[in-house]
CSV table of C-alpha atoms and ligand atoms in Angstrom, one decimal:
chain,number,residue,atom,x,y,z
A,285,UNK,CA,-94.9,67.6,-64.8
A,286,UNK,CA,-92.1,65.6,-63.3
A,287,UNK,CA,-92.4,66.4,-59.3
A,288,UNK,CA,-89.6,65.1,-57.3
A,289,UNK,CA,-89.9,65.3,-53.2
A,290,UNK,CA,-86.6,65.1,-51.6
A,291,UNK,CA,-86.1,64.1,-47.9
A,292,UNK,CA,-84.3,67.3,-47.3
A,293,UNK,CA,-83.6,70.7,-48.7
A,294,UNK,CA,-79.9,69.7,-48.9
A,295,UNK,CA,-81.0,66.7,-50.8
A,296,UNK,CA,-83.3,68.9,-53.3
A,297,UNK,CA,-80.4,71.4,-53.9
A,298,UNK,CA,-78.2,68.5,-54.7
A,299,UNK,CA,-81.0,67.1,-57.4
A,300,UNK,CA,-81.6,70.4,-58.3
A,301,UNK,CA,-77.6,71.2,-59.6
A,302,UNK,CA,-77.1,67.7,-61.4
A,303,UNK,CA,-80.4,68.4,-63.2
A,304,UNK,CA,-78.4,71.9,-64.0
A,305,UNK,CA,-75.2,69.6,-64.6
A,306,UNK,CA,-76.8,67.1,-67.0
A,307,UNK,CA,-78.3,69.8,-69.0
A,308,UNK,CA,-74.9,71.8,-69.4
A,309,UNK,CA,-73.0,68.7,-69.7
A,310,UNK,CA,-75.1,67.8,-72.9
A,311,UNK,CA,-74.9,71.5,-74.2
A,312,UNK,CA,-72.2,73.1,-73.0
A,313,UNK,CA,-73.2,76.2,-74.4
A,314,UNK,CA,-77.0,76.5,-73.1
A,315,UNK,CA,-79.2,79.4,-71.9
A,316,UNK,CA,-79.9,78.9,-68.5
A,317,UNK,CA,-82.4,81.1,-66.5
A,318,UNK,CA,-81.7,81.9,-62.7
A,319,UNK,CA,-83.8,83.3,-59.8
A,320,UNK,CA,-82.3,84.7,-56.4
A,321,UNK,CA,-83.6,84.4,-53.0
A,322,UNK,CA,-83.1,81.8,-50.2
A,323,UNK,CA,-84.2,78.6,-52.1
A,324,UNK,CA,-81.5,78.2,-54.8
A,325,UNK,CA,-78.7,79.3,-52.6
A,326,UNK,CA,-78.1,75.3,-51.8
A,327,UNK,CA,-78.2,74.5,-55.7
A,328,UNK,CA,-75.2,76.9,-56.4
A,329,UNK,CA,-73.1,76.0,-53.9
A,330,UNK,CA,-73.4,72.1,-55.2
A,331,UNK,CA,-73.2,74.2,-58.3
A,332,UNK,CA,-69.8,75.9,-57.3
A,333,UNK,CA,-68.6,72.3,-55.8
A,334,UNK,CA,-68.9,70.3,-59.0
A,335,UNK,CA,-67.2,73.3,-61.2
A,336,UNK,CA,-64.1,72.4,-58.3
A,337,UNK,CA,-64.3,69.0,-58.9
A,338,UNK,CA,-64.7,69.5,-63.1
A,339,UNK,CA,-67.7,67.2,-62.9
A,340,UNK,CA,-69.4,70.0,-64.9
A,341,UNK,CA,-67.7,73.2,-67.2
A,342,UNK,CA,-69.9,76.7,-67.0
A,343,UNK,CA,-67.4,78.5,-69.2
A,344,UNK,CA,-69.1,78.4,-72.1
A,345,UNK,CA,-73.1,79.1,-71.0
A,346,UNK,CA,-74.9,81.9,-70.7
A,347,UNK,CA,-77.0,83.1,-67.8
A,348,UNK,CA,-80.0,85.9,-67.5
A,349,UNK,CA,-81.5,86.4,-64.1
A,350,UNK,CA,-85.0,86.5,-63.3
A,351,UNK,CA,-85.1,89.8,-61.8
A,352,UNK,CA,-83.6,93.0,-60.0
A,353,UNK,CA,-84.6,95.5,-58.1
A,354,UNK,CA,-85.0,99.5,-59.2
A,355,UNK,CA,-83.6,102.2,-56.8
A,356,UNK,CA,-80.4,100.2,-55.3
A,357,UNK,CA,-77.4,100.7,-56.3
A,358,UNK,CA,-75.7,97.8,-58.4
A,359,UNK,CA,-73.1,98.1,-55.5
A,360,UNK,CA,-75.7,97.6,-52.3
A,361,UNK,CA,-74.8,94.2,-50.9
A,362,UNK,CA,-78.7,93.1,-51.5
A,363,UNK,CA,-78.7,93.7,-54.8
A,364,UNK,CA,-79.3,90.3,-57.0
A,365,UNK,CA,-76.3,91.3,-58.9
A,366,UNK,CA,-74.1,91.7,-55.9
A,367,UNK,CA,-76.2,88.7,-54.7
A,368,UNK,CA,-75.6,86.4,-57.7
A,369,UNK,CA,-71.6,87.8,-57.7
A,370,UNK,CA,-71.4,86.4,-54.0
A,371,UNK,CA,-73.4,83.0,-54.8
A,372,UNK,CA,-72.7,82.1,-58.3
A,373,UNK,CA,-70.9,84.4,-60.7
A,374,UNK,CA,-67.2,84.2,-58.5
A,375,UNK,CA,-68.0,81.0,-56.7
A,376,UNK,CA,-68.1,79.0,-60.7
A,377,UNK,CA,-66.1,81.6,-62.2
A,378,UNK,CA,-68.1,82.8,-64.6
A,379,UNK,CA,-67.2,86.0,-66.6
A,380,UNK,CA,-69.1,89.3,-67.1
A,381,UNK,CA,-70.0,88.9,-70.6
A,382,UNK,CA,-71.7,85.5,-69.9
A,383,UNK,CA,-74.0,86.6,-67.5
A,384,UNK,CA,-77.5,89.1,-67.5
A,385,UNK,CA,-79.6,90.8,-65.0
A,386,UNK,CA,-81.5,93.7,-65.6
A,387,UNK,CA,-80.0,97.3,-64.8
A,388,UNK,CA,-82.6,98.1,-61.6
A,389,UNK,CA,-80.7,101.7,-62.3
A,390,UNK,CA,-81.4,102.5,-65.5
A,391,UNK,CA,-83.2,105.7,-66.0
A,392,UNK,CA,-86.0,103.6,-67.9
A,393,UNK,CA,-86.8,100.9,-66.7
A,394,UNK,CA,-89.5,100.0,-69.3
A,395,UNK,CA,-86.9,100.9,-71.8
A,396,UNK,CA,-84.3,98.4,-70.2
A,397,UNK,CA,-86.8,95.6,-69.3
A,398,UNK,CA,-87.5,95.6,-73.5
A,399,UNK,CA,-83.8,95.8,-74.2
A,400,UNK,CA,-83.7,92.7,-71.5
A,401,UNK,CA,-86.6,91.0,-73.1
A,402,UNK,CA,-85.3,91.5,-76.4
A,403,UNK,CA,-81.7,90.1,-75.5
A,404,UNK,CA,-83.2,87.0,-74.3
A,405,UNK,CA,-84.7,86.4,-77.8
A,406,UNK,CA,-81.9,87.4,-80.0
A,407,UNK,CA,-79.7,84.6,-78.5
A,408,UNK,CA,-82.5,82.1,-79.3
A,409,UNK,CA,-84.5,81.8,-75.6
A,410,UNK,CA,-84.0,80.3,-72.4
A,411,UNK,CA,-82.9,76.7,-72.3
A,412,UNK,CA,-83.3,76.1,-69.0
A,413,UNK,CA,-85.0,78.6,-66.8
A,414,UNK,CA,-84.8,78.0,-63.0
A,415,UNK,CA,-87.2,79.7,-60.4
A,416,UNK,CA,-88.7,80.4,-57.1
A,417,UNK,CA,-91.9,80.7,-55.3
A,418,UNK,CA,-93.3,83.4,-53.2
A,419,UNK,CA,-95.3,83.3,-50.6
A,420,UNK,CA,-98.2,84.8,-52.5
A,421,UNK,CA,-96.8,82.5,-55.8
A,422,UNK,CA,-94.9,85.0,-57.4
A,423,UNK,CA,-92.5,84.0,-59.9
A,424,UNK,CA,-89.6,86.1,-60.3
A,425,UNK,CA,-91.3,89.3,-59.4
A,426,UNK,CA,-94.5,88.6,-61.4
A,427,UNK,CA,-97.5,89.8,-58.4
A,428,UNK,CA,-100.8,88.3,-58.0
A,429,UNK,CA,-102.8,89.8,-61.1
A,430,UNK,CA,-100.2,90.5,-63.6
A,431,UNK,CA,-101.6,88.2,-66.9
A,432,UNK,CA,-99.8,85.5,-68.5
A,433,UNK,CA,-98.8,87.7,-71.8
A,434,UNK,CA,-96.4,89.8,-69.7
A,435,UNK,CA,-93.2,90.1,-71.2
A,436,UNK,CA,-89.9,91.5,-69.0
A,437,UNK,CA,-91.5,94.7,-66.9
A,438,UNK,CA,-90.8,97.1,-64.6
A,439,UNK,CA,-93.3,96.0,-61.0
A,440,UNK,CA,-94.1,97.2,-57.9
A,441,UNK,CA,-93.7,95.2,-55.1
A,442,UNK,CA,-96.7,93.9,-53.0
A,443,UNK,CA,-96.0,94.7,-49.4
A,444,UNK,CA,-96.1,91.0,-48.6
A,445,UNK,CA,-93.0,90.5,-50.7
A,446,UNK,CA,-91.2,93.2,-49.7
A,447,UNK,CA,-91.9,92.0,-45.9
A,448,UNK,CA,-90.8,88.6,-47.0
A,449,UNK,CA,-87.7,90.2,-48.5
A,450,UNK,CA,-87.0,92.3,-45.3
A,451,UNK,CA,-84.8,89.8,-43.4
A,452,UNK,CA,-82.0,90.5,-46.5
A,453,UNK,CA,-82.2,94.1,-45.0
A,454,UNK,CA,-81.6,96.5,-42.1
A,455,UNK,CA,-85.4,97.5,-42.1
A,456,UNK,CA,-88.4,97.1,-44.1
A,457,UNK,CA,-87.8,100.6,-45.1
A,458,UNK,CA,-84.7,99.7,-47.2
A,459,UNK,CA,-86.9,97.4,-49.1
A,460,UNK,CA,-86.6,99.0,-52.6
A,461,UNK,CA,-90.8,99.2,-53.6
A,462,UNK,CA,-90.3,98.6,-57.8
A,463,UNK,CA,-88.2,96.1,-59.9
A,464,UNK,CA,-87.9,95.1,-63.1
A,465,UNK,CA,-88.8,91.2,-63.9
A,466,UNK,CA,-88.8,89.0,-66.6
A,467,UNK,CA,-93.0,88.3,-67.7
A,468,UNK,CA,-94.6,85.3,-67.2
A,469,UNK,CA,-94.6,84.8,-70.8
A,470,UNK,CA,-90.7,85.3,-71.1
A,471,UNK,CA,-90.7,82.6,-68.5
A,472,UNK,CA,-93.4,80.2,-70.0
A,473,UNK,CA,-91.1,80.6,-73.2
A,474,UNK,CA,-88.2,78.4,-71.7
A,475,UNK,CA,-87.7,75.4,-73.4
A,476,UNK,CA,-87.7,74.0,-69.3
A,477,UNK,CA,-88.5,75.4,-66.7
A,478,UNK,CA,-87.2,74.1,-63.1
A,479,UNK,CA,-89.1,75.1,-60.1
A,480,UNK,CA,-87.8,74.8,-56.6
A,481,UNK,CA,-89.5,75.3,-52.9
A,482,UNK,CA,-88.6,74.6,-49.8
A,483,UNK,CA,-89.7,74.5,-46.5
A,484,UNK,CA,-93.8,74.5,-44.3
A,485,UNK,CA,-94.4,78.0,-45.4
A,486,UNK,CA,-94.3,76.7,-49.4
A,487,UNK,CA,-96.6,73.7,-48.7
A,488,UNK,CA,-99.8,76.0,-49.8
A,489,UNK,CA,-98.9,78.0,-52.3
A,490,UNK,CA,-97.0,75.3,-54.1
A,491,UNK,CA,-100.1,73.2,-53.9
A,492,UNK,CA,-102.4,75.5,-55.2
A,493,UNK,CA,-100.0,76.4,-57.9
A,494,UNK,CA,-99.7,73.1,-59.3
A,495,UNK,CA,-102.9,71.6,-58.5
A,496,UNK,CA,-105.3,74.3,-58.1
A,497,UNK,CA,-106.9,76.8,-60.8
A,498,UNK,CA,-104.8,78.4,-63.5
A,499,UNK,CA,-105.4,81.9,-62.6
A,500,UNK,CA,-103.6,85.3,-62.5
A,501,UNK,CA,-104.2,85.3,-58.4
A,502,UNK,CA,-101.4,82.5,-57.9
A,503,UNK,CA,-99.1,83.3,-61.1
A,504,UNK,CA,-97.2,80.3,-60.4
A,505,UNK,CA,-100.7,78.1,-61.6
A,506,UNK,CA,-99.4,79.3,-65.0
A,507,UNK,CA,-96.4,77.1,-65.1
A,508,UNK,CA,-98.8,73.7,-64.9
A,509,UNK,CA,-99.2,74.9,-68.9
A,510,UNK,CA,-95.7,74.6,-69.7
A,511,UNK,CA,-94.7,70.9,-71.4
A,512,UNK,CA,-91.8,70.4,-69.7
A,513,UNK,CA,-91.7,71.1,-66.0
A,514,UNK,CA,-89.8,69.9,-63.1
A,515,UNK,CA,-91.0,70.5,-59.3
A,516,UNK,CA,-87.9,69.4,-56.7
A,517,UNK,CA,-89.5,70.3,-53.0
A,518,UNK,CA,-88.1,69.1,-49.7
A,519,UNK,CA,-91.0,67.2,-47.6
A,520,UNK,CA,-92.5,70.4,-46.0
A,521,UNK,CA,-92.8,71.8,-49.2
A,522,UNK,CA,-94.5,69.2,-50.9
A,523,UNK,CA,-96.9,68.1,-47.9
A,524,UNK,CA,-99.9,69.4,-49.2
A,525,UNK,CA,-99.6,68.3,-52.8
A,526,UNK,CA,-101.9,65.2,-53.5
A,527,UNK,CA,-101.1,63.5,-56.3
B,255,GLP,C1,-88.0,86.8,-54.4
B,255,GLP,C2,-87.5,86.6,-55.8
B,255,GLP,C3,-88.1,85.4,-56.5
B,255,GLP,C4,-87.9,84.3,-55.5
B,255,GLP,C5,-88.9,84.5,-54.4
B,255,GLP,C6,-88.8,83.5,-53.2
B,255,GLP,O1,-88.5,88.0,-54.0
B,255,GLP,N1,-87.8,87.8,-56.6
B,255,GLP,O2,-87.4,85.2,-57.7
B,255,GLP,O3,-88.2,83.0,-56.1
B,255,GLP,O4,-88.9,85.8,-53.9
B,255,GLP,O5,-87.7,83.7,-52.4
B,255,GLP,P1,-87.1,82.7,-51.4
B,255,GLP,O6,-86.5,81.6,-52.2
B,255,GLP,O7,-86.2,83.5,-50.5
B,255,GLP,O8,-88.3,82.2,-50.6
């Protein structure tokens, strides 16, 4: 594991897009895996900035998203696929047909997240998958006790996460209660895997995922498995990890 502690979050989403840049920049045409949430928002605006500034060319790389809600229209503003149009899609100007997220309105949702799994090995896998923490160490939407051979599947959210995700709506009430997410072994499978945290209320759950047990209760502990794995945290996030 390569664990890099940045000063401050705006450092660590700098880091965090040239890692992104130098990957693309060597193959233009790679797989990358995103997440949504507050965390990465930093990395795709540096993202969006060095597309400006040609320092890096997304027009040829394909993206699949981590996850997406069931029961909100594609349309609602809190949607990850409106969320990922507003952060990343328009901002680097990618097109339709180069990006992925799973349809959290399609009548089956187990049906779509095999069709979603199944897309993501016919083009060869995930280059370089990106994620998140939760505050209960969910990755993507993968809960406390969901085992390491999960493939893309349809969830339902833990009330902790959908409180955590409440501040993105008007009420806790609007928090949709099922998504569908890529497994823990579609995300294991990424050839990289780059995980970001920020901020005090990371420090413990990204310290017990990367130094305590490997165990379905903190599913990001199953990322310590994974051969090539970079950790970018600002200083609160990384305060509790001993190394
Ligand atoms: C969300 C997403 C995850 C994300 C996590 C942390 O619910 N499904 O992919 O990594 O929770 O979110 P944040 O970055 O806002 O703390």
């Amino acid at each position: 594991m390569n664990m890099i502690t940045c000063n401050t979050s705006e450092e660590a989403a700098q880091v965090a897009a040239q890692l992104v840049i130098d990957r693309v920049n060597a193959k233009p045409d790679a797989i990358l895996g995103l997440p949504t949430g507050g965390t990465p928002l930093g990395m795709y605006a540096a993202l969006a900035k060095a597309v400006r500034e040609k320092r890096v060319d997304l027009s040829a790389v394909t993206t699949f998203n981590l996850d997406e809600y069931c029961g909100l229209p594609v349309s609602h503003p809190e949607s990850y696929l409106t969320f990922m149009t507003r952060n990343f899609y328009a901002p680097c100007g990618l097109a339709a047909a180069q990006t992925h997220i799973p349809d959290g309105e399609a009548a089956d949702p187990d049906a779509e997240a095999l069709a979603y799994d199944n897309a993501i090995r016919a083009i060869g896998g995930i280059d370089l998958q990106v994620l998140g923490i939760g505050h209960n160490g969910h990755i993507g939407f993968n809960e406390p006790g969901t085992p390491p051979d999960a493939r893309t599947h349809s969830v339902l959210l833990t009330e902790q996460t959908r409180r955590a995700n409440a501040r993105f709506f008007a009420s806790l009430d609007e928090v949709p209660t099922r998504a569908i997410t890529m497994g823990i072994a579609t995300i294991l499978e990424a050839r990289e895997l780059l995980l970001l945290a920020n901020g005090a209320d990371k420090a413990d759950i990204l310290a017990a995922a990367l130094r305590g047990p490997v165990t379905p209760d903190n599913p990001a502990s199953f990322l310590q498995g994974h051969p090539r794995l970079t950790v970018i945290a600002d200083r609160a996030a990384g305060a509790r990890i001993v190394s």
